[in-house]
Amino acid sequence: MLLHLALKHFAVVESAELSFGRGLTVISGETGAGKSLLVDALGLLSGLRADSGVVRHGADRAELAAEFALGDVPAARAWLRENALDEDDACQLRRVIRADGGSRAWINGRPVTLAQLTELAGLLVEIHGQHEHQALLSKTSQLALLDAYGRTDAERAAVEAAAREWSALLRERETLLAQGDVGDRIEWLAHQLRQLESEALDPDSLAKLDADHRRHANAAGLIAACDSAFARLGDDDGGASVARTLQQVRGDLARVIEHEPRLAEVDAMLEQAAIQIDEALLLLERVRGDLDLDPDAFEAIERRLSRIHELARKHRVPPEQLAAHRDQLAAELDALRGAGDRLDRLDAEIESARARWRTAAAALGARRRDAARALAEATTALIAELGMGGGRFEVQIEPQESERPDPLGAERVEFLVAANPGQPARPLRKVASGGELSRISLAIEVAALGVDAVPTMVFDEVDTGIGGAVAEIVGQKLRALGASRQVLCVTHLPQVAAQGHAHYRVSKTASDGVTQSAVRRLDETEREEELARMLGGVELTREARAAAKRLLRNVA
C-alpha cells in the first residue's frame, strides 16, 4: 500500500507531500491545476521514461519519492530479497530527473536500473489513465486481460514450454535438411581425421617430442658438458676433483676439531655437501648414459615435427590446438554419420512435442472459455448499471489453425459489445460512441481488476464522458473496489469525488508570472466547498452547497 508521496521541483509543483491510507482517495482540482501530475509522478517512479520537461523551470532537477508498506505484498518482499534490496517491511522508491534529461533511481537508498524499478513497481501499483481504454481495443491486450482474469498463468506457462520444445525440434530438423547430401563432407572429414589420428597430439606427447628434439639437436654439447662436469666433480684418476678436495678438507679439520667445537658444525655441512655431490655424480652419469649422437633418431624426430607443423598450417590452428580440432572434426563426423537416423527419430519426437502442445493448449483453452463466460456476465451486469440497460458484453473465442507452435495457445479472443437491446454484438474496436466506449471500458476494468495481487490501483479521469446518475454509480464501484484495494482516483466529477474515503484538492496560483500548484488534504467542511465548486463552478451558490451536502450524506 502507498503510504507517502513526495514531489519537489516537479513541473508546476514546487514542493508537495501526500499521505495515503486504505480505501478510495480522490484528487480533484481546477482544469490545468496539475491534478494528474500526481499520477505522472507515480508513473515515473514506476520506471516510465522521463525528459527534462518535467523539471520545474529554474530548477536543476526534479525529485520524486514514494514509500510503500509491504505487509500484504509477499511478491514484492520476495523480489527485494532476491535482489538484495530488502529493508524490513519498508520500501522506498526514489527518482531524480535532471534538467539535462538524465535520471537516476534508488530502491531503499541503493542505486538501481530503470528495469529494476519497473519490475518492482509492477508488483506495487497499477495505473489506469484516462485513455487506458484504448489499450482494450487491441486483441493482444484483450487476450492478456482475459488470461489475467482467468488466472491461467500455469496453463499458459505449460503452453509456452511445449511451444519452445516443439520449435527447437523443428529448427533442428530444418538444419539437418538444409545440409543436403553430406556424403562428400563425411568422406573429407574421415580423411582429415585419419591424418590427425596418425600423430600423438596430446599436450604431454607434444612436450616430450619438443624436449627430445632439443636434446638430440644439442647432443654433442650436452655430452661434452657432462664429461667435463664429471671430471671436475669426481675424477677417478687421482686428479684434483671437488669430491677429493672435500675429503682432504674434512681430514685436516678432524685433526683439530677437538680444540674448537664450532668446527663440528662446519664438518657436518661439508659432509652434506659431499653427499649432494655424490648424488649429483650419479644423476650426471645416468644423463650421460642417455645421450648418444644418433643421426637417424634425430632425423626421425625432425620428420615427425615437420608433419605436426604441416598439419597445423593445413588446419590453421597452433600445434597445441590440433588435438581439440581433431576432437571437433570427430564430433562433426559422428553427427553427420548419424544425421539420417536422427532425422528418423526427429519425426517421432516432433509428433510427440506437437501432441504435448495440443494437450497443454486444450487445457489453456478450457480455462479461457470459463473465464470468458464469467467476465462477460460480470461486465454485462456492470454496463447495465452504468446506464446502458439492455447492453451486452461478450468474449469471442477464435480458434487459431496453425501447424507451427504458438506460445499464446490455440485461440485468440475479441471483445464484443451490443450497446442497445436487439442489436448484434460488434467488436469493441468498432463501437462509435466515445462515451459508450468509456463506460464499457470502465465496466471491463472494474470487473477484471482486483483479481491480481497489486495492492494500489490508480485511475486518472477514467470517468471522462460520464455524468449524472451514472457518475454516482461509477463512484460507488470505485469505492467498493477500495474495500479490497487501495484506490487513487483523479476526477472532475463531484459524484465520484463524494465517494472517496479521503479527498485531496490541487490548486494553482500565479506569482510574479510563475504558476505554482499546491496540494492539500480536505476536511469535511472543505470537502463540501470543493464538491460545491465542482457542481456549480466559480460562484458557490446555496443550491450547490446543499447538493454537495446531499452527495456526502448519501455515501454508503
XYZ file of C-alpha atoms in Angstrom:
556
model
C 0.000 0.000 0.000
C 1.206 3.508 -0.858
C 1.877 5.439 2.349
C 3.637 8.603 1.260
C 4.373 10.536 -1.947
C 6.779 13.494 -2.085
C 7.415 15.803 -5.055
C 9.994 18.565 -5.379
C 10.527 20.895 -8.363
C 8.238 18.672 -10.445
C 6.557 20.540 -13.338
C 4.437 23.291 -11.723
C 4.760 21.754 -8.243
C 7.495 23.345 -6.184
C 7.060 21.009 -3.230
C 4.300 18.667 -2.103
C 3.904 15.758 0.297
C 0.873 13.496 0.476
C -0.034 10.695 2.864
C -2.419 7.930 1.861
C -4.484 5.332 3.669
C -6.725 2.458 2.725
C -9.885 2.757 0.675
C -10.622 5.284 -2.066
C -8.690 8.543 -2.169
C -9.946 11.119 -4.685
C -7.985 14.021 -6.136
C -9.768 16.984 -7.687
C -8.937 20.498 -8.819
C -9.484 23.121 -11.439
C -8.619 22.402 -15.052
C -4.888 22.973 -15.553
C -4.105 22.896 -11.837
C -1.971 19.795 -12.278
C -4.051 17.149 -10.508
C -2.829 14.471 -12.939
C 0.786 15.317 -12.046
C 0.448 13.016 -9.018
C -0.347 10.153 -11.383
C 2.539 11.202 -13.634
C 4.880 11.141 -10.634
C 3.819 7.595 -9.758
C 4.345 6.644 -13.405
C 7.921 7.963 -13.332
C 8.524 6.157 -10.038
C 7.286 3.047 -11.854
C 10.028 3.364 -14.461
C 8.404 5.389 -17.249
C 10.762 7.371 -19.455
C 11.347 10.967 -18.385
C 12.572 14.082 -20.123
C 13.770 17.446 -18.925
C 10.272 18.919 -19.407
C 9.182 17.517 -16.033
C 11.759 19.640 -14.190
C 10.333 22.891 -12.815
C 11.550 25.972 -14.662
C 14.634 27.378 -12.956
C 15.460 24.170 -11.034
C 18.360 21.849 -11.829
C 16.453 18.660 -11.050
C 13.112 17.188 -10.022
C 12.950 14.757 -7.098
C 10.234 12.135 -6.576
C 9.891 9.686 -3.693
C 7.267 7.174 -2.602
C 7.027 4.889 0.407
C 5.076 1.646 0.371
C 4.085 -0.771 3.130
C 4.724 -4.398 2.167
C 2.678 -6.229 4.773
C 0.207 -7.512 2.184
C 2.599 -7.785 -0.790
C 4.636 -11.005 -0.358
C 5.722 -10.946 -4.011
C 7.384 -7.542 -3.550
C 9.114 -8.696 -0.345
C 10.439 -11.762 -2.168
C 11.662 -9.623 -5.097
C 13.537 -7.302 -2.745
C 15.199 -10.267 -1.006
C 16.238 -11.856 -4.298
C 17.811 -8.573 -5.418
C 19.464 -7.857 -2.033
C 17.416 -4.648 -1.677
C 15.223 -5.630 1.276
C 14.918 -3.383 4.326
C 12.499 -4.912 6.862
C 8.933 -4.453 5.548
C 9.501 -0.940 4.209
C 10.045 0.046 0.605
C 11.165 3.473 -0.591
C 11.340 4.331 -4.294
C 13.216 7.475 -5.317
C 13.948 9.032 -8.664
C 15.808 12.186 -9.677
C 15.380 13.705 -13.162
C 17.976 16.322 -14.102
C 17.357 19.385 -16.238
C 19.704 17.944 -18.880
C 17.366 14.945 -19.290
C 19.361 12.370 -17.322
C 17.870 10.470 -14.402
C 18.800 8.096 -11.579
C 16.738 5.731 -9.445
C 17.056 4.185 -5.982
C 15.258 1.462 -4.047
C 15.685 1.611 -0.274
C 18.572 4.011 -0.755
C 20.505 1.780 -3.179
C 21.039 2.714 -6.849
C 19.079 0.560 -9.326
C 18.343 0.424 -13.039
C 15.060 1.599 -14.525
C 14.339 -2.022 -15.437
C 14.577 -2.990 -11.752
C 12.413 -0.021 -10.752
C 9.798 -1.034 -13.319
C 9.824 -4.664 -12.202
C 9.306 -3.842 -8.533
C 6.743 -1.078 -9.147
C 4.706 -3.519 -11.229
C 4.152 -5.503 -8.028
C 3.112 -2.407 -6.049
C 0.982 -0.123 -8.197
C -1.245 -0.358 -11.278
C -2.020 2.848 -13.196
C -5.077 3.319 -15.434
C -5.058 6.583 -17.367
C -8.000 8.389 -18.911
C -7.082 6.815 -22.263
C -6.406 3.389 -20.814
C -9.475 2.020 -22.602
C -7.624 2.466 -25.883
C -5.407 -0.482 -24.929
C -8.530 -2.635 -24.668
C -9.101 -2.194 -28.403
C -6.063 -4.372 -29.098
C -6.676 -8.110 -29.403
C -3.330 -8.743 -27.741
C -4.359 -6.684 -24.713
C -7.744 -8.386 -24.636
C -6.111 -11.820 -24.526
C -3.734 -10.696 -21.759
C -6.653 -9.289 -19.736
C -8.680 -12.483 -20.136
C -5.710 -14.606 -19.051
C -5.172 -12.389 -16.008
C -8.862 -12.597 -15.161
C -8.885 -16.375 -15.554
C -5.609 -16.827 -13.616
C -4.226 -19.001 -16.407
C -0.544 -18.498 -15.514
C 0.173 -22.219 -15.027
C -1.630 -23.324 -18.198
C -0.063 -20.562 -20.285
C 3.413 -21.417 -18.971
C 2.835 -25.066 -19.966
C 1.831 -23.986 -23.492
C 4.888 -21.736 -23.819
C 7.214 -24.529 -22.654
C 5.660 -27.024 -25.076
C 5.922 -24.492 -27.905
C 9.618 -23.896 -27.151
C 10.330 -27.633 -27.202
C 8.415 -28.115 -30.449
C 10.157 -25.124 -32.073
C 13.606 -26.377 -31.088
C 12.957 -29.765 -32.692
C 11.647 -28.132 -35.874
C 14.746 -25.941 -36.097
C 16.981 -28.974 -35.647
C 15.215 -30.818 -38.469
C 15.424 -27.780 -40.748
C 19.153 -27.523 -40.071
C 19.731 -31.180 -40.909
C 17.641 -30.970 -44.066
C 19.474 -27.827 -45.171
C 22.737 -29.786 -45.212
C 21.577 -31.769 -48.234
C 23.839 -34.663 -49.381
C 26.573 -34.901 -46.761
C 28.453 -37.823 -48.350
C 31.305 -35.660 -49.686
C 31.625 -33.910 -46.350
C 31.774 -37.238 -44.497
C 34.482 -38.528 -46.829
C 36.543 -35.334 -46.431
C 36.193 -35.366 -42.634
C 37.201 -39.037 -42.452
C 40.362 -38.339 -44.496
C 41.325 -35.356 -42.331
C 40.632 -37.324 -39.185
C 42.847 -40.219 -40.288
C 45.760 -37.827 -40.790
C 45.261 -36.220 -37.400
C 44.833 -39.535 -35.608
C 48.135 -40.812 -37.074
C 50.011 -38.491 -34.719
C 50.072 -38.293 -30.936
C 48.759 -34.761 -30.413
C 48.052 -34.658 -26.705
C 49.963 -31.971 -24.754
C 52.272 -34.462 -22.977
C 53.306 -36.102 -26.255
C 53.997 -32.749 -27.913
C 56.019 -31.586 -24.922
C 58.097 -34.800 -24.939
C 58.684 -34.516 -28.678
C 59.913 -30.946 -28.275
C 62.244 -31.970 -25.432
C 63.620 -34.936 -27.442
C 64.287 -32.663 -30.407
C 66.169 -30.148 -28.328
C 68.199 -32.916 -26.659
C 69.205 -34.539 -29.956
C 69.908 -31.196 -31.605
C 72.323 -30.305 -28.795
C 73.640 -33.822 -28.103
C 77.324 -33.028 -28.808
C 77.334 -30.033 -26.494
C 75.452 -31.943 -23.788
C 77.909 -34.866 -23.922
C 80.883 -32.529 -23.650
C 79.341 -30.624 -20.754
C 78.526 -33.830 -18.871
C 82.023 -35.242 -19.368
C 83.632 -32.003 -18.190
C 81.377 -31.769 -15.135
C 82.042 -35.398 -14.219
C 85.818 -34.852 -14.460
C 85.734 -31.808 -12.232
C 83.392 -33.162 -9.613
C 84.783 -36.663 -9.198
C 87.949 -37.664 -11.082
C 88.824 -41.337 -10.636
C 92.418 -40.866 -11.804
C 93.606 -39.165 -8.668
C 93.398 -35.634 -10.022
C 92.152 -32.585 -8.158
C 88.355 -33.026 -8.075
C 85.774 -31.389 -5.867
C 84.943 -34.645 -4.126
C 88.623 -35.371 -3.364
C 89.158 -31.784 -2.137
C 86.233 -32.087 0.287
C 87.669 -35.310 1.695
C 91.023 -33.631 2.275
C 89.456 -30.606 3.974
C 87.420 -32.791 6.306
C 90.571 -34.781 7.191
C 92.510 -31.618 8.046
C 89.664 -30.334 10.242
C 89.284 -33.674 12.024
C 92.786 -33.289 13.468
C 91.960 -30.027 15.236
C 88.235 -30.229 15.795
C 88.630 -31.144 19.473
C 90.085 -27.675 20.148
C 87.165 -25.741 18.563
C 83.682 -27.243 18.924
C 82.214 -24.988 16.196
C 84.293 -26.813 13.627
C 81.963 -29.788 14.144
C 79.165 -27.754 12.525
C 81.457 -26.953 9.604
C 82.289 -30.627 9.223
C 78.589 -31.530 9.192
C 77.968 -29.043 6.398
C 80.875 -30.431 4.380
C 79.524 -33.924 4.898
C 76.148 -32.889 3.475
C 77.892 -31.220 0.554
C 79.813 -34.402 -0.147
C 76.573 -36.397 -0.122
C 74.938 -33.939 -2.543
C 77.949 -34.109 -4.866
C 77.829 -37.907 -4.845
C 74.106 -37.804 -5.787
C 74.836 -35.240 -8.495
C 77.531 -37.503 -9.914
C 75.107 -40.451 -10.021
C 72.460 -38.397 -11.869
C 75.086 -36.951 -14.180
C 76.209 -40.451 -15.039
C 72.630 -41.516 -15.881
C 72.084 -38.418 -18.064
C 75.374 -39.073 -19.856
C 74.335 -42.638 -20.454
C 71.123 -41.495 -22.169
C 72.963 -39.186 -24.515
C 74.025 -40.517 -27.854
C 74.874 -38.985 -31.197
C 72.256 -40.811 -33.295
C 71.644 -39.020 -36.625
C 68.888 -41.470 -37.618
C 66.888 -40.840 -34.427
C 67.308 -37.081 -34.807
C 66.113 -37.234 -38.395
C 63.043 -39.245 -37.376
C 62.168 -36.654 -34.718
C 62.530 -33.816 -37.206
C 60.277 -35.599 -39.701
C 57.589 -36.005 -37.058
C 57.822 -32.345 -36.036
C 57.529 -31.315 -39.667
C 54.355 -33.401 -40.078
C 52.810 -31.798 -36.993
C 53.617 -28.256 -38.151
C 52.281 -29.098 -41.600
C 49.012 -30.300 -40.043
C 48.828 -27.094 -38.005
C 49.249 -24.953 -41.132
C 46.751 -27.042 -43.054
C 44.065 -26.732 -40.408
C 45.031 -23.160 -39.495
C 45.455 -23.764 -35.782
C 48.509 -23.714 -33.495
C 50.088 -27.156 -32.908
C 48.866 -27.211 -29.311
C 45.244 -26.870 -30.552
C 45.408 -29.763 -33.024
C 44.042 -32.258 -30.501
C 40.962 -30.096 -29.813
C 40.471 -29.581 -33.562
C 40.714 -33.341 -34.118
C 38.032 -33.951 -31.487
C 35.817 -31.310 -33.105
C 36.085 -32.974 -36.512
C 35.375 -36.348 -34.947
C 32.224 -34.976 -33.282
C 31.033 -33.460 -36.573
C 31.714 -36.716 -38.389
C 29.723 -38.684 -35.818
C 26.849 -36.198 -36.100
C 26.798 -36.399 -39.896
C 27.009 -40.169 -39.921
C 24.008 -40.236 -37.577
C 22.073 -37.493 -39.417
C 19.840 -39.961 -41.222
C 18.980 -41.841 -38.055
C 18.481 -38.514 -36.245
C 16.047 -37.340 -38.904
C 14.027 -40.509 -38.462
C 13.946 -40.023 -34.694
C 13.148 -36.312 -35.045
C 9.930 -37.008 -36.897
C 8.688 -39.058 -33.975
C 9.890 -36.522 -31.389
C 8.255 -33.633 -33.272
C 4.956 -35.504 -33.353
C 5.195 -36.132 -29.593
C 6.032 -32.457 -28.948
C 3.063 -31.403 -31.110
C 0.790 -33.691 -29.108
C 2.076 -32.243 -25.804
C 1.468 -28.712 -27.094
C -2.055 -29.599 -28.179
C -2.808 -31.102 -24.761
C -1.462 -28.015 -22.977
C -3.271 -25.687 -25.402
C -6.543 -27.551 -24.852
C -6.233 -27.100 -21.083
C -5.500 -23.389 -21.565
C -8.425 -23.049 -23.959
C -10.787 -24.610 -21.440
C -9.703 -22.161 -18.736
C -10.102 -19.277 -21.178
C -13.639 -20.321 -22.114
C -14.624 -20.484 -18.430
C -13.031 -17.075 -17.816
C -14.723 -15.616 -20.915
C -18.165 -16.630 -19.641
C -17.522 -15.213 -16.178
C -16.025 -11.946 -17.483
C -18.888 -11.499 -19.946
C -21.522 -11.974 -17.220
C -19.793 -9.602 -14.797
C -19.190 -6.906 -17.411
C -22.723 -7.147 -18.821
C -24.132 -6.583 -15.332
C -21.846 -3.581 -14.825
C -22.589 -1.845 -18.129
C -26.277 -2.106 -17.286
C -25.575 -0.316 -14.003
C -23.585 2.296 -15.912
C -26.611 3.455 -17.881
C -26.572 1.038 -20.791
C -29.566 -1.082 -19.899
C -30.005 -3.974 -22.288
C -26.396 -3.767 -23.388
C -24.467 -6.968 -23.675
C -20.754 -7.815 -23.458
C -19.293 -10.977 -24.978
C -15.850 -12.550 -25.273
C -15.493 -14.287 -28.623
C -13.056 -17.209 -28.744
C -11.455 -17.506 -32.188
C -9.629 -20.817 -32.913
C -6.196 -20.421 -34.493
C -5.355 -23.060 -37.076
C -1.599 -23.380 -37.350
C 0.917 -26.123 -37.948
C 3.589 -24.107 -36.157
C 3.978 -23.916 -32.363
C 2.183 -20.889 -30.927
C 3.250 -19.852 -27.393
C -0.054 -17.991 -26.932
C -2.188 -21.075 -27.408
C -4.681 -22.346 -29.966
C -7.077 -19.407 -29.898
C -7.349 -15.624 -29.886
C -10.084 -13.562 -28.313
C -12.026 -10.470 -29.256
C -14.287 -8.392 -27.016
C -17.752 -7.797 -28.496
C -20.456 -5.439 -27.280
C -24.066 -4.678 -28.097
C -24.790 -1.180 -26.767
C -28.593 -1.490 -27.014
C -31.182 -4.287 -26.812
C -31.774 -6.195 -30.007
C -28.537 -5.132 -31.608
C -25.957 -7.721 -32.670
C -22.716 -7.751 -30.733
C -19.923 -5.966 -32.597
C -16.172 -5.777 -31.923
C -15.356 -3.295 -29.166
C -12.920 -1.528 -31.517
C -15.859 -0.661 -33.807
C -18.034 0.966 -31.149
C -18.598 4.510 -32.431
C -19.623 6.480 -29.340
C -16.725 7.700 -27.222
C -18.983 7.900 -24.154
C -20.176 4.331 -24.629
C -16.608 3.170 -25.125
C -15.552 4.879 -21.874
C -18.353 3.263 -19.906
C -17.820 -0.181 -21.419
C -14.086 0.015 -20.818
C -14.604 1.113 -17.227
C -17.016 -1.775 -16.701
C -14.428 -4.221 -18.048
C -11.743 -2.733 -15.805
C -13.920 -2.834 -12.696
C -14.964 -6.418 -13.490
C -11.420 -7.577 -14.176
C -9.428 -5.584 -11.657
C -8.817 -6.849 -8.185
C -8.025 -10.367 -9.344
C -4.276 -9.819 -9.087
C -2.108 -9.104 -6.074
C -1.267 -5.463 -6.884
C -2.364 -3.528 -3.772
C -2.618 0.019 -5.189
C -4.710 0.993 -8.215
C -4.634 4.476 -9.721
C -7.333 5.871 -12.040
C -6.678 9.097 -13.930
C -10.017 10.575 -15.096
C -11.331 7.272 -16.427
C -14.786 8.779 -15.810
C -14.414 11.210 -18.719
C -17.611 11.370 -20.787
C -19.812 10.135 -17.922
C -22.206 12.240 -15.877
C -25.378 12.317 -13.803
C -26.605 9.199 -12.054
C -24.137 7.061 -13.970
C -21.292 9.061 -12.462
C -22.554 8.228 -8.981
C -22.593 4.538 -9.826
C -19.032 4.802 -11.134
C -18.025 6.363 -7.826
C -19.758 3.574 -5.923
C -17.921 0.941 -7.960
C -14.577 2.594 -7.253
C -15.433 2.871 -3.550
C -16.393 -0.815 -3.500
C -13.091 -1.658 -5.148
C -11.434 0.301 -2.340
C -12.740 -2.236 0.148
C -10.151 -4.756 -1.049
C -7.552 -2.495 -2.697
C -6.118 0.940 -2.128
C -7.631 3.094 -4.891
C -6.491 6.565 -6.001
C -8.711 8.409 -8.453
C -8.188 11.742 -10.205
C -11.653 13.004 -11.100
C -13.601 16.075 -12.235
C -16.975 14.595 -11.259
C -18.467 15.551 -7.860
C -20.488 12.317 -7.787
C -17.227 10.316 -7.921
C -15.333 12.630 -5.565
C -18.073 12.299 -2.930
C -17.439 8.551 -2.722
C -13.862 8.976 -1.521
C -12.689 7.985 1.935
C -10.183 10.840 1.644
C -10.049 13.883 -0.617
C -7.127 15.972 -1.905
C -7.526 19.229 -3.817
C -4.940 20.583 -6.255
C -4.961 24.336 -6.735
C -2.802 26.732 -8.710
C -1.649 30.268 -8.108
C 0.466 32.707 -10.089
C 3.191 34.812 -8.503
C 5.465 37.098 -10.490
C 4.289 35.439 -13.655
C 5.178 31.933 -12.388
C 2.449 29.303 -11.923
C 2.601 27.096 -8.853
C 0.431 24.158 -7.823
C -0.297 23.171 -4.258
C -1.927 20.021 -2.853
C -3.778 19.794 0.425
C -5.994 17.263 2.133
C -9.520 18.492 2.761
C -11.501 18.188 5.974
C -15.262 17.626 5.895
C -16.145 21.310 5.586
C -13.580 21.847 2.854
C -14.883 18.786 1.014
C -18.357 20.322 0.905
C -16.911 23.513 -0.543
C -14.893 21.604 -3.163
C -17.876 19.472 -4.202
C -19.997 22.633 -4.435
C -17.342 24.186 -6.694
C -17.321 21.057 -8.872
C -21.131 21.205 -9.063
C -21.666 24.927 -9.551
C -18.479 26.407 -10.982
C -16.700 29.517 -9.726
C -19.675 31.027 -7.884
C -20.674 28.878 -4.918
C -24.449 29.115 -4.594
C -26.658 27.931 -1.782
C -28.065 25.276 -4.065
C -24.599 23.978 -4.942
C -23.643 23.700 -1.277
C -26.895 21.888 -0.490
C -26.307 19.463 -3.340
C -22.767 18.832 -2.095
C -24.057 18.021 1.380
C -26.579 15.577 -0.126
C -23.834 13.825 -2.083
C -21.764 13.298 1.037
C -24.785 12.269 3.086
C -25.786 9.631 0.527
C -22.419 7.872 0.529
C -22.887 4.341 1.794
